[in-house]
Short mmCIF file of C-alpha atoms and ligand atoms in Angstrom, two decimals:
data_model
loop_
_atom_site.label_atom_id
_atom_site.label_comp_id
_atom_site.label_asym_id
_atom_site.label_seq_id
_atom_site.Cartn_x
_atom_site.Cartn_y
_atom_site.Cartn_z
CA MET A 158 -19.90 39.36 20.62
CA SER A 159 -17.02 38.59 18.20
CA GLU A 160 -16.55 41.03 15.19
CA PHE A 161 -16.22 37.69 13.17
CA ASP A 162 -18.43 35.01 11.98
CA TYR A 163 -16.17 32.47 13.43
CA ASP A 164 -13.10 31.94 15.25
CA LEU A 165 -11.67 29.69 12.61
CA PHE A 166 -12.71 29.02 9.16
CA VAL A 167 -10.80 25.78 7.61
CA ILE A 168 -10.75 25.47 3.74
CA GLY A 169 -10.41 21.74 2.86
CA GLY A 170 -11.85 18.84 4.66
CA GLY A 171 -9.11 16.33 4.26
CA SER A 172 -6.88 14.42 7.10
CA GLY A 173 -5.39 18.04 8.43
CA GLY A 174 -8.31 20.26 8.00
CA VAL A 175 -10.86 17.98 9.58
CA ARG A 176 -8.64 17.02 12.54
CA ALA A 177 -8.02 20.86 13.19
CA ALA A 178 -11.40 21.92 12.78
CA ARG A 179 -12.95 19.05 15.38
CA VAL A 180 -10.30 19.60 17.86
CA ALA A 181 -10.66 23.52 17.64
CA ALA A 182 -14.29 23.12 18.14
CA GLY A 183 -14.71 20.09 20.35
CA GLU A 184 -11.73 20.35 22.71
CA ALA A 185 -11.07 24.31 22.56
CA GLY A 186 -14.85 25.32 22.03
CA ALA A 187 -13.87 27.59 19.21
CA LYS A 188 -16.80 28.73 16.92
CA VAL A 189 -15.46 26.84 13.85
CA ALA A 190 -16.53 26.41 9.86
CA LEU A 191 -15.10 24.18 7.30
CA ALA A 192 -15.58 24.23 3.42
CA GLU A 193 -14.92 21.27 1.34
CA GLU A 194 -15.18 21.40 -2.43
CA ASP A 195 -15.26 17.72 -2.98
CA ARG A 196 -15.89 14.59 -0.81
CA TYR A 197 -15.05 14.67 3.04
CA GLY A 198 -12.01 12.87 4.04
CA GLY A 199 -9.76 14.32 1.29
CA THR A 200 -7.02 12.44 -0.57
CA CYS A 201 -6.30 10.03 2.04
CA VAL A 202 -9.88 8.63 2.63
CA ILE A 203 -11.32 8.91 -1.00
CA ARG A 204 -8.31 8.59 -3.39
CA GLY A 205 -5.26 7.77 -1.25
CA CYS A 206 -4.20 5.86 1.65
CA VAL A 207 -7.29 3.93 2.45
CA PRO A 208 -8.71 2.72 -1.23
CA LYS A 209 -5.00 2.08 -2.01
CA LYS A 210 -4.32 0.03 0.96
CA LEU A 211 -7.59 -1.98 0.44
CA MET A 212 -6.32 -2.56 -3.21
CA VAL A 213 -3.11 -3.85 -1.75
CA PHE A 214 -4.98 -6.36 0.19
CA ALA A 215 -7.03 -7.26 -2.63
CA SER A 216 -3.87 -7.70 -4.98
CA GLU A 217 -1.93 -9.94 -2.22
CA TYR A 218 -4.71 -12.63 -2.28
CA ARG A 219 -3.55 -13.59 -5.90
CA ASP A 220 -0.32 -15.65 -4.47
CA MET A 221 -2.32 -17.01 -1.47
CA PRO A 222 -3.39 -20.17 -3.30
CA THR A 223 -0.02 -21.05 -4.37
CA ALA A 224 1.37 -20.19 -0.97
CA ALA A 225 -1.41 -22.34 0.64
CA ARG A 226 -0.71 -25.43 -1.50
CA ALA A 227 2.85 -25.37 -0.41
CA TYR A 228 1.64 -25.68 3.05
CA GLY A 229 -0.60 -28.81 2.22
CA TRP A 230 -3.90 -27.05 1.58
CA ASP A 231 -5.82 -28.03 -1.71
CA ILE A 232 -6.75 -24.78 -2.95
CA PRO A 233 -7.37 -23.82 -6.42
CA ASP A 234 -6.21 -20.63 -8.10
CA GLY A 235 -9.09 -17.97 -8.04
CA THR A 236 -10.42 -15.13 -10.51
CA PHE A 237 -10.47 -11.63 -9.28
CA SER A 238 -13.55 -9.66 -9.97
CA TRP A 239 -13.02 -5.86 -10.21
CA ASP A 240 -16.51 -5.21 -10.18
CA ALA A 241 -17.46 -7.21 -6.99
CA PHE A 242 -14.41 -5.38 -5.41
CA ARG A 243 -15.09 -2.06 -6.71
CA ALA A 244 -18.82 -1.97 -5.12
CA LYS A 245 -17.59 -2.85 -1.72
CA LEU A 246 -14.69 -0.39 -1.99
CA ASN A 247 -17.28 2.34 -2.87
CA ALA A 248 -19.43 1.25 -0.32
CA GLU A 249 -16.75 1.64 2.13
CA LEU A 250 -15.62 4.82 1.05
CA ASP A 251 -19.14 6.34 1.26
CA ARG A 252 -19.13 4.92 5.02
CA LEU A 253 -16.12 6.65 5.76
CA GLU A 254 -17.14 9.76 4.31
CA GLY A 255 -20.29 9.63 6.33
CA VAL A 256 -18.02 9.04 9.58
CA TYR A 257 -16.11 12.04 8.73
CA ARG A 258 -19.21 14.24 8.29
CA LYS A 259 -20.65 13.19 11.69
CA LEU A 260 -17.36 13.51 13.36
CA LEU A 261 -17.35 17.14 12.17
CA ALA A 262 -21.18 17.84 13.08
CA GLY A 263 -20.67 16.21 16.55
CA SER A 264 -18.04 18.46 17.40
CA GLY A 265 -20.02 21.61 16.45
CA VAL A 266 -18.21 22.62 13.19
CA GLU A 267 -20.65 24.28 10.61
CA THR A 268 -19.87 22.52 6.82
CA PHE A 269 -20.21 24.07 3.61
CA ASP A 270 -20.19 21.84 0.75
CA ALA A 271 -18.55 24.55 -1.27
CA ARG A 272 -15.08 25.73 -2.78
CA ALA A 273 -13.54 28.40 -0.67
CA THR A 274 -11.08 31.15 -1.64
CA VAL A 275 -9.49 33.80 0.41
CA LYS A 276 -10.56 37.38 -0.01
CA ASP A 277 -8.56 39.13 2.80
CA ALA A 278 -6.92 38.43 5.89
CA HIS A 279 -10.39 37.25 7.81
CA THR A 280 -12.56 36.77 4.92
CA VAL A 281 -13.44 33.49 2.87
CA VAL A 282 -15.70 33.62 -0.44
CA LEU A 283 -17.61 30.46 -0.99
CA SER A 284 -18.65 29.26 -4.50
CA THR A 285 -22.42 29.82 -3.28
CA GLY A 286 -21.62 33.48 -3.34
CA GLU A 287 -21.62 33.65 0.53
CA GLU A 288 -18.78 35.55 2.45
CA LYS A 289 -17.68 34.47 5.71
CA THR A 290 -15.33 36.19 8.19
CA ALA A 291 -12.86 34.41 10.76
CA LYS A 292 -10.57 35.36 13.26
CA HIS A 293 -8.15 32.55 11.57
CA ILE A 294 -8.31 30.98 8.41
CA LEU A 295 -6.65 27.41 8.20
CA VAL A 296 -5.83 26.44 4.62
CA ALA A 297 -5.68 22.82 4.28
CA THR A 298 -6.58 22.26 0.57
CA GLY A 299 -3.98 19.43 -0.06
CA GLY A 300 -2.43 18.66 -3.39
CA ARG A 301 -3.38 16.70 -6.55
CA PRO A 302 -1.53 14.62 -8.98
CA VAL A 303 -0.05 16.08 -12.12
CA ARG A 304 0.57 14.93 -15.60
CA PRO A 305 3.94 15.61 -17.37
CA ASP A 306 4.33 18.42 -19.67
CA MET A 307 4.06 16.60 -22.79
CA PRO A 308 1.97 16.31 -25.91
CA ASN A 309 -0.90 13.82 -25.45
CA ALA A 310 -0.30 13.56 -21.65
CA HIS A 311 -4.25 13.53 -21.24
CA LEU A 312 -4.37 10.21 -22.79
CA GLY A 313 -2.79 8.97 -19.26
CA MET A 314 -4.51 8.80 -16.13
CA VAL A 315 -3.36 9.74 -12.83
CA SER A 316 -3.94 8.05 -9.20
CA ASP A 317 -7.27 9.72 -8.63
CA ASP A 318 -8.50 7.96 -11.86
CA ILE A 319 -7.56 4.54 -10.91
CA PHE A 320 -10.25 4.16 -8.31
CA HIS A 321 -12.96 5.13 -10.96
CA LEU A 322 -11.99 2.50 -13.81
CA GLU A 323 -14.97 0.78 -15.26
CA LYS A 324 -12.61 -2.12 -16.09
CA LEU A 325 -9.09 -3.00 -15.31
CA PRO A 326 -6.65 -2.50 -18.30
CA GLN A 327 -5.08 -5.68 -19.37
CA ARG A 328 -1.72 -3.89 -20.30
CA VAL A 329 -0.76 -1.09 -18.31
CA LEU A 330 2.34 1.25 -18.40
CA ILE A 331 3.25 3.09 -15.28
CA ILE A 332 5.26 6.37 -15.44
CA GLY A 333 7.24 7.13 -12.37
CA GLY A 334 9.58 5.72 -9.73
CA GLY A 335 8.01 7.11 -6.50
CA TYR A 336 6.13 5.06 -3.74
CA ILE A 337 2.71 5.79 -5.65
CA ALA A 338 4.15 4.19 -9.01
CA CYS A 339 5.78 1.14 -7.15
CA GLU A 340 2.91 0.66 -4.84
CA PHE A 341 0.27 0.58 -7.95
CA ALA A 342 2.79 -1.68 -10.08
CA GLY A 343 2.42 -4.12 -7.30
CA ILE A 344 -1.41 -3.59 -7.15
CA LEU A 345 -2.14 -3.92 -10.68
CA HIS A 346 0.19 -6.77 -11.39
CA GLY A 347 -1.60 -8.51 -8.44
CA LEU A 348 -4.88 -7.86 -9.68
CA GLY A 349 -3.93 -9.58 -12.89
CA CYS A 350 -2.78 -6.57 -15.17
CA GLU A 351 0.50 -7.04 -17.33
CA VAL A 352 2.39 -4.11 -15.90
CA THR A 353 5.22 -2.23 -17.17
CA GLN A 354 6.90 0.61 -15.44
CA PHE A 355 9.18 3.33 -16.86
CA TYR A 356 11.24 5.59 -14.58
CA ARG A 357 13.77 8.15 -15.80
CA GLY A 358 16.03 7.88 -13.17
CA ALA A 359 18.59 5.05 -12.37
CA GLN A 360 16.72 3.45 -9.54
CA ILE A 361 13.30 3.50 -8.12
CA LEU A 362 12.24 4.97 -4.91
CA ARG A 363 14.56 8.03 -4.97
CA GLY A 364 15.27 9.26 -1.40
CA PHE A 365 15.10 5.74 0.33
CA ASP A 366 17.74 3.60 1.15
CA GLU A 367 19.94 2.47 -1.60
CA GLU A 368 20.12 -1.24 -0.63
CA ALA A 369 16.26 -1.22 0.18
CA ARG A 370 15.61 0.23 -3.24
CA GLY A 371 17.62 -2.31 -5.12
CA LEU A 372 16.13 -5.17 -3.04
CA ILE A 373 12.55 -3.91 -4.06
CA ALA A 374 13.19 -3.33 -7.66
CA ASP A 375 14.58 -6.93 -7.90
CA ALA A 376 11.38 -8.22 -6.20
CA MET A 377 9.21 -6.30 -8.44
CA LYS A 378 11.04 -7.69 -11.42
CA ASP A 379 10.94 -11.16 -10.19
CA ARG A 380 7.12 -11.04 -9.60
CA GLY A 381 6.74 -10.24 -13.19
CA ILE A 382 6.58 -6.35 -13.31
CA ASP A 383 8.40 -5.24 -16.57
CA LEU A 384 10.38 -2.58 -14.79
CA HIS A 385 12.71 -0.32 -16.87
CA THR A 386 14.66 2.27 -15.36
CA GLY A 387 16.56 5.07 -17.23
CA THR A 388 13.71 5.01 -19.42
CA THR A 389 10.70 7.38 -20.27
CA ILE A 390 8.05 8.27 -22.80
CA VAL A 391 9.36 10.11 -26.17
CA GLU A 392 5.64 10.14 -27.83
CA MET A 393 2.21 8.41 -27.24
CA HIS A 394 -0.70 8.60 -29.47
CA CYS A 395 -3.96 6.91 -29.51
CA VAL A 396 -3.86 3.57 -31.79
CA GLY A 397 -5.83 4.19 -34.75
CA THR A 398 -4.61 7.71 -35.43
CA PRO A 399 -2.46 8.67 -38.31
CA GLU A 400 0.09 9.83 -35.64
CA ALA A 401 0.11 6.30 -34.26
CA ASP A 402 0.58 4.58 -37.51
CA ALA A 403 3.43 6.97 -38.62
CA MET A 404 5.21 5.69 -35.34
CA GLY A 405 5.32 2.33 -36.96
CA GLU A 406 4.82 -0.97 -35.19
CA ALA A 407 7.42 -2.90 -33.35
CA PRO A 408 6.05 -6.51 -33.59
CA VAL A 409 9.47 -8.04 -32.53
CA GLU A 410 9.39 -5.67 -29.24
CA ASN A 411 5.88 -6.42 -28.53
CA ALA A 412 6.60 -10.28 -28.91
CA GLN A 413 9.58 -9.81 -26.55
CA TYR A 414 7.18 -8.59 -23.93
CA GLY A 415 4.77 -11.34 -24.57
CA LEU A 416 2.27 -8.77 -25.85
CA LYS A 417 -0.22 -9.49 -29.07
CA THR A 418 1.94 -8.68 -32.13
CA ASP A 419 -0.38 -8.77 -34.88
CA LYS A 420 -2.05 -5.35 -36.45
CA ALA A 421 -5.59 -6.44 -35.68
CA ASP A 422 -5.09 -7.64 -32.17
CA ALA A 423 -2.93 -4.56 -31.28
CA ASN A 424 -5.84 -2.37 -30.58
CA GLY A 425 -4.64 -1.06 -27.17
CA PRO A 426 -5.94 2.59 -27.11
CA VAL A 427 -2.22 4.31 -26.63
CA ARG A 428 0.92 3.60 -28.62
CA VAL A 429 4.03 4.60 -26.74
CA LYS A 430 7.49 5.34 -28.05
CA ALA A 431 10.25 5.01 -25.25
CA THR A 432 13.56 6.32 -24.77
CA ASN A 433 14.92 2.83 -24.99
CA GLY A 434 13.83 2.78 -28.46
CA THR A 435 10.84 0.32 -28.05
CA ILE A 436 7.37 1.03 -29.39
CA ARG A 437 4.39 -0.65 -27.74
CA ASP A 438 0.69 -0.60 -27.17
CA PHE A 439 -0.96 -0.39 -23.83
CA ASP A 440 -4.57 -0.29 -22.76
CA ALA A 441 -3.81 2.49 -20.09
CA VAL A 442 -1.03 4.47 -19.33
CA PHE A 443 -0.68 5.81 -15.80
CA PHE A 444 1.40 8.88 -14.86
CA ALA A 445 2.61 8.69 -11.15
CA THR A 446 4.82 11.64 -11.94
CA GLY A 447 4.41 13.95 -8.97
CA ARG A 448 1.99 16.08 -7.25
CA ARG A 449 1.04 19.82 -6.80
CA PRO A 450 -0.28 21.57 -3.89
CA ASN A 451 -3.75 23.09 -4.53
CA THR A 452 -3.07 26.76 -4.23
CA ASP A 453 -4.18 27.80 -7.73
CA GLY A 454 -6.75 30.77 -7.43
CA LEU A 455 -7.15 30.57 -3.80
CA GLY A 456 -6.19 34.33 -3.52
CA LEU A 457 -3.19 33.85 -1.25
CA GLU A 458 -0.56 35.67 -3.51
CA ALA A 459 -2.60 38.93 -3.45
CA LEU A 460 -2.38 38.77 0.26
CA GLY A 461 1.27 38.86 0.09
CA ILE A 462 1.50 35.04 1.13
CA GLU A 463 4.45 33.52 -0.45
CA LEU A 464 4.17 30.46 -2.78
CA GLY A 465 7.18 28.10 -2.95
CA ARG A 466 8.58 25.77 -5.27
CA ASN A 467 5.71 23.75 -6.92
CA GLY A 468 3.07 26.49 -5.64
CA ALA A 469 3.30 25.45 -1.74
CA VAL A 470 2.24 27.72 0.72
CA GLU A 471 5.29 29.00 2.87
CA VAL A 472 4.84 28.70 6.46
CA ASP A 473 7.14 28.99 9.53
CA GLU A 474 7.47 26.43 12.09
CA TYR A 475 4.08 26.97 13.77
CA SER A 476 2.37 26.69 10.27
CA GLN A 477 1.88 30.36 10.17
CA THR A 478 2.13 32.28 6.74
CA LYS A 479 3.23 36.08 6.40
CA VAL A 480 -0.25 37.04 7.09
CA PRO A 481 -0.66 36.46 10.96
CA SER A 482 -4.21 35.32 10.80
CA ILE A 483 -3.68 32.81 7.85
CA TYR A 484 -2.24 29.40 8.59
CA ALA A 485 -1.64 26.29 6.32
CA ILE A 486 -1.17 22.72 7.11
CA GLY A 487 -0.66 19.35 5.25
CA ASP A 488 0.13 18.73 1.79
CA VAL A 489 -0.42 22.25 0.39
CA THR A 490 2.59 23.26 2.56
CA ASP A 491 4.69 20.32 0.67
CA ARG A 492 6.64 19.75 3.83
CA VAL A 493 6.36 16.06 4.42
CA ASN A 494 3.35 14.78 2.42
CA LEU A 495 1.69 11.93 4.69
CA THR A 496 -1.59 11.70 6.52
CA PRO A 497 -0.34 11.30 10.15
CA VAL A 498 2.03 14.56 9.47
CA ALA A 499 -1.02 16.65 8.18
CA ILE A 500 -3.02 15.59 11.37
CA ARG A 501 0.20 16.55 13.63
CA GLU A 502 0.26 19.71 11.84
CA GLY A 503 -3.23 20.26 12.43
CA MET A 504 -3.14 19.43 16.29
CA ALA A 505 -0.06 21.55 16.55
CA PHE A 506 -1.96 24.50 14.88
CA VAL A 507 -4.84 24.34 17.34
CA ASN A 508 -2.51 23.88 20.29
CA THR A 509 -0.67 27.24 19.06
CA VAL A 510 -3.65 29.33 18.27
CA PHE A 511 -6.48 28.17 20.56
CA HIS A 512 -4.74 26.74 23.79
CA GLY A 513 -1.82 29.52 23.78
CA ASN A 514 0.79 26.79 23.85
CA PRO A 515 3.11 27.67 20.84
CA THR A 516 3.79 24.35 19.38
CA PRO A 517 6.30 23.97 16.51
CA VAL A 518 5.97 20.78 14.10
CA ASP A 519 8.43 18.13 14.87
CA HIS A 520 9.24 16.54 11.41
CA ASP A 521 12.31 14.75 12.59
CA LEU A 522 12.44 10.73 12.46
CA ILE A 523 9.24 10.32 10.82
CA PRO A 524 8.39 6.60 10.09
CA SER A 525 6.92 5.72 6.87
CA ALA A 526 6.12 2.66 4.63
CA VAL A 527 5.93 1.74 0.80
CA PHE A 528 3.25 -0.91 0.39
CA THR A 529 5.17 -2.66 -2.22
CA GLN A 530 5.70 -6.36 -2.16
CA PRO A 531 7.64 -6.87 0.07
CA GLU A 532 6.91 -3.78 1.89
CA LEU A 533 9.34 -1.03 2.89
CA GLY A 534 9.35 0.19 6.58
CA THR A 535 11.85 3.14 7.22
CA VAL A 536 12.64 5.78 9.73
CA GLY A 537 15.63 8.01 9.96
CA LEU A 538 18.75 8.49 7.78
CA THR A 539 19.37 6.31 4.92
CA GLU A 540 22.95 4.62 4.70
CA GLU A 541 23.95 7.26 2.09
CA GLU A 542 22.85 10.50 4.27
CA ALA A 543 24.41 9.18 7.31
CA ALA A 544 27.61 8.44 5.71
CA GLU A 545 27.63 12.15 4.42
CA GLN A 546 27.18 13.34 7.87
CA GLU A 547 29.55 11.36 10.33
CA GLU A 548 31.21 8.01 10.49
CA ILE A 549 28.73 5.17 10.57
CA GLU A 550 28.62 1.42 11.13
CA VAL A 551 26.00 -0.53 9.20
CA TYR A 552 24.42 -3.59 10.41
CA ALA A 553 22.72 -5.50 7.62
CA THR A 554 21.26 -8.69 7.04
CA SER A 555 19.14 -10.21 3.99
CA PHE A 556 17.63 -13.72 3.89
CA ARG A 557 14.71 -15.84 2.94
CA PRO A 558 12.11 -15.87 5.52
CA MET A 559 11.18 -19.22 7.20
CA GLN A 560 7.24 -19.00 5.71
CA THR A 561 8.61 -18.18 2.14
CA ALA A 562 11.40 -20.76 2.35
CA PHE A 563 9.25 -23.48 3.47
CA ALA A 564 6.93 -22.66 0.07
CA ASP A 565 10.18 -22.72 -2.01
CA GLY A 566 9.56 -19.08 -2.62
CA SER A 567 12.37 -16.96 -3.82
CA GLY A 568 11.76 -13.61 -1.93
CA ARG A 569 14.19 -12.04 0.36
CA VAL A 570 13.86 -9.67 3.31
CA MET A 571 16.17 -7.19 4.65
CA MET A 572 16.81 -5.64 8.14
CA LYS A 573 19.28 -2.92 8.49
CA LEU A 574 20.28 -0.53 11.18
CA ILE A 575 22.68 2.55 10.66
CA VAL A 576 24.50 3.54 13.68
CA SER A 577 26.43 6.42 14.59
CA LYS A 578 30.36 5.36 15.39
CA ALA A 579 30.63 8.34 17.68
CA ASN A 580 27.72 7.84 20.43
CA ARG A 581 26.27 4.41 19.03
CA THR A 582 22.79 6.01 18.29
CA VAL A 583 20.52 4.09 15.63
CA LEU A 584 20.28 6.96 13.28
CA GLY A 585 18.27 4.84 10.67
CA CYS A 586 16.50 1.59 10.35
CA HIS A 587 15.06 0.13 7.10
CA ILE A 588 13.14 -3.05 6.74
CA VAL A 589 12.16 -4.74 3.33
CA ALA A 590 9.77 -7.73 4.52
CA PRO A 591 6.09 -8.66 4.52
CA GLY A 592 4.50 -6.35 7.08
CA ALA A 593 7.67 -3.86 7.44
CA GLY A 594 4.87 -1.19 7.75
CA GLU A 595 3.82 -2.72 11.06
CA MET A 596 7.26 -3.37 12.26
CA ILE A 597 8.72 0.23 11.51
CA GLN A 598 6.00 1.96 13.48
CA LEU A 599 7.37 0.10 16.67
CA ALA A 600 11.19 0.23 15.61
CA GLY A 601 10.27 4.09 15.14
CA ILE A 602 9.52 4.57 18.88
CA ALA A 603 12.94 3.25 19.88
CA VAL A 604 14.86 5.48 17.04
CA LYS A 605 12.72 8.56 18.06
CA MET A 606 13.76 7.75 21.41
CA GLY A 607 17.37 8.08 20.51
CA ALA A 608 18.05 4.12 21.32
CA THR A 609 21.61 2.88 20.67
CA LYS A 610 22.68 -0.06 18.97
CA GLU A 611 23.51 -1.55 22.41
CA ASP A 612 19.70 -1.00 23.41
CA PHE A 613 18.71 -2.65 20.69
CA ASP A 614 20.96 -5.68 21.59
CA ARG A 615 19.82 -5.62 25.08
CA THR A 616 16.30 -6.49 24.00
CA VAL A 617 15.46 -10.06 23.86
CA ALA A 618 14.56 -11.43 20.37
CA VAL A 619 11.12 -12.71 19.74
CA HIS A 620 11.37 -16.00 18.12
CA PRO A 621 10.65 -17.39 15.51
CA THR A 622 10.06 -13.87 13.49
CA MET A 623 11.54 -11.99 10.90
CA SER A 624 11.97 -9.08 13.06
CA GLU A 625 14.19 -10.73 15.53
CA GLU A 626 17.14 -10.02 13.28
CA ILE A 627 16.92 -6.38 14.12
CA VAL A 628 18.23 -7.13 17.69
CA THR A 629 20.63 -10.03 16.73
CA MET A 630 22.85 -8.68 14.41
CA ARG A 631 26.19 -8.69 16.32
CA ASN A 632 28.77 -7.41 14.02
CA PRO A 633 28.87 -4.49 11.63
CA THR A 634 28.49 -5.51 8.01
CA ARG A 635 30.68 -2.24 7.22
CA THR A 636 32.19 0.78 8.33
CA VAL A 637 31.64 3.80 6.28
P1 FAD B 1590 -6.01 16.55 1.63
O1 FAD B 1590 -6.22 15.05 2.34
O2 FAD B 1590 -5.62 16.22 0.24
O3 FAD B 1590 -7.25 17.19 2.04
C1 FAD B 1590 -7.60 18.51 1.22
C2 FAD B 1590 -9.09 18.74 0.76
O4 FAD B 1590 -9.17 20.01 0.51
C3 FAD B 1590 -9.69 17.81 -0.33
O5 FAD B 1590 -10.68 17.20 0.18
C4 FAD B 1590 -10.01 18.81 -1.29
O6 FAD B 1590 -11.00 18.69 -2.08
C5 FAD B 1590 -10.29 20.12 -0.63
N1 FAD B 1590 -9.96 21.39 -1.30
C6 FAD B 1590 -9.02 21.86 -2.01
N2 FAD B 1590 -9.15 23.05 -2.37
C7 FAD B 1590 -10.32 23.66 -1.66
C8 FAD B 1590 -11.11 24.77 -1.81
N3 FAD B 1590 -10.49 25.80 -2.40
N4 FAD B 1590 -12.06 25.01 -1.13
C9 FAD B 1590 -12.72 23.73 -0.53
N5 FAD B 1590 -11.94 22.68 -0.29
C10 FAD B 1590 -10.80 22.30 -1.14
N6 FAD B 1590 -0.07 9.07 3.18
C11 FAD B 1590 0.26 8.32 4.24
O7 FAD B 1590 0.53 8.69 5.39
N7 FAD B 1590 0.30 6.88 3.99
C12 FAD B 1590 -0.05 6.30 2.62
O8 FAD B 1590 0.02 5.25 2.74
C13 FAD B 1590 -0.55 7.34 1.67
N8 FAD B 1590 -0.79 6.86 0.73
C14 FAD B 1590 -1.11 7.63 -0.33
C15 FAD B 1590 -1.55 7.22 -1.74
C16 FAD B 1590 -1.95 8.03 -2.92
C17 FAD B 1590 -2.47 7.43 -4.28
C18 FAD B 1590 -1.91 9.40 -2.52
C19 FAD B 1590 -2.28 10.39 -3.58
C20 FAD B 1590 -1.65 9.96 -1.32
C21 FAD B 1590 -1.11 9.12 -0.27
N9 FAD B 1590 -0.89 9.77 1.07
C22 FAD B 1590 -0.32 8.72 1.97
C23 FAD B 1590 -0.61 11.25 1.16
C24 FAD B 1590 -2.14 11.55 2.02
O9 FAD B 1590 -3.18 11.16 1.44
C25 FAD B 1590 -1.68 12.88 2.22
O10 FAD B 1590 -0.52 13.48 2.81
C26 FAD B 1590 -3.09 13.56 2.95
O11 FAD B 1590 -4.14 13.13 2.50
C27 FAD B 1590 -2.89 15.12 3.25
O12 FAD B 1590 -3.72 15.73 3.95
P2 FAD B 1590 -4.31 17.28 3.42
O13 FAD B 1590 -5.14 17.38 4.97
O14 FAD B 1590 -3.05 17.97 3.69
O15 FAD B 1590 -5.01 17.26 2.27
#
């Protein structure tokens, strides 16, 4: 008989926690419990990847009638019903949450619908008042969106709120330039909102390949997203309050952006003054300005576990904290905040702790996608990062794809390979194109295997496709 209630207690029923709990119980035969304070599935399933991608799909139907007409179809433009979509979306999320609960139960994991905190190296306390002991504790509490530190920030919403909107705002201001900000700019624009986006930096999508960032920013503007870089909010107030009245109105500015200009009509809930001097009214402001690991009040610091920048749990390469029985995985460690990474970290944890096979997590060459229009698929080093490291050849091409060109569309795509001059290895691959997320998953295998430019070259093209360009770029565009 073990001296503990469980072999493993997992805190958090999101991507990483659920996978670790299932595998530890199902494959390793451990006695496992898991506490979730909100909905099973966590950020990815309930308020992240899944609902977002379904909204991307919904938003992309807007352009289909136009494109179809160019191909001879007689299809009128349609209208979008947020009510109809939201009802289906909610039903789907309920279904998925049920699947997650069933998977845990089917693996023999005992679940608690409660918040858990850590009392000592082997004890968790539940919000029900119960205390449970475990040989190992796995912290998989994820992260949450944060508003900027400015007066009236509560007037803005964050990504969690988008999925609960009763109705779509007509005029929405998005603050931020990261992938979540840009994806929602495309989504909300596609669903019929007038989208303005402010980002304080010089270019959106910081950290991604410079050329790809530029192409996506241009495409977003071309589609009608009113994107302003080098711009942020100075102040914001509810329309109708003395503070908002004191800000004055800027009918000229409003007219410039095609918004309603007379006072009676300017009844959007929030008036915003920007660093570029404009004063404009918006029905909603959406802060996509960053996320913070969920460690507040968890009790970790009292045990000597260090919290790093932003409150992230500090762990070693095996996801182990300073307290040997306590591990942490996923967004709460703020390493690479993506669902498949949290899952990998969960599997590596189980291998290390329950299969006696110490498994460090490999965070190198992780492919990822940004679901803008067009999408960005990326793996490996950007041109800028690679050039700092060694001499490189850049192979890049940008063109109008066949499907778009036939319909007289202006959208361009880009394929780009970053190649080491010394050993010909492909150090990075960046694709801006419809379906780039699907393409980069496959290109990622080659890059992860250490493929050289010549390996790409000897692969026969699939014709006619956009991605064939990735194996037909003969001459370097530049050497850096
Ligand atoms: P989470 O999934 O956040 O799960 C943590 C769980 O712990 C939550 O359910 C929470 O309620 C629970 N919890 C927290 N504290 C406690 C406590 N004290 N007691 C009990 N339970 C607790 N990733 C991708 O790979 N692709 C994408 O396209 C993508 N899109 C995204 C879009 C958005 C809008 C957002 C916000 C994120 C997106 N992500 C995407 C990131 C992805 O969702 C996360 O990386 C992933 O969910 C992290 O998993 P996790 O297990 O670490 O945490």
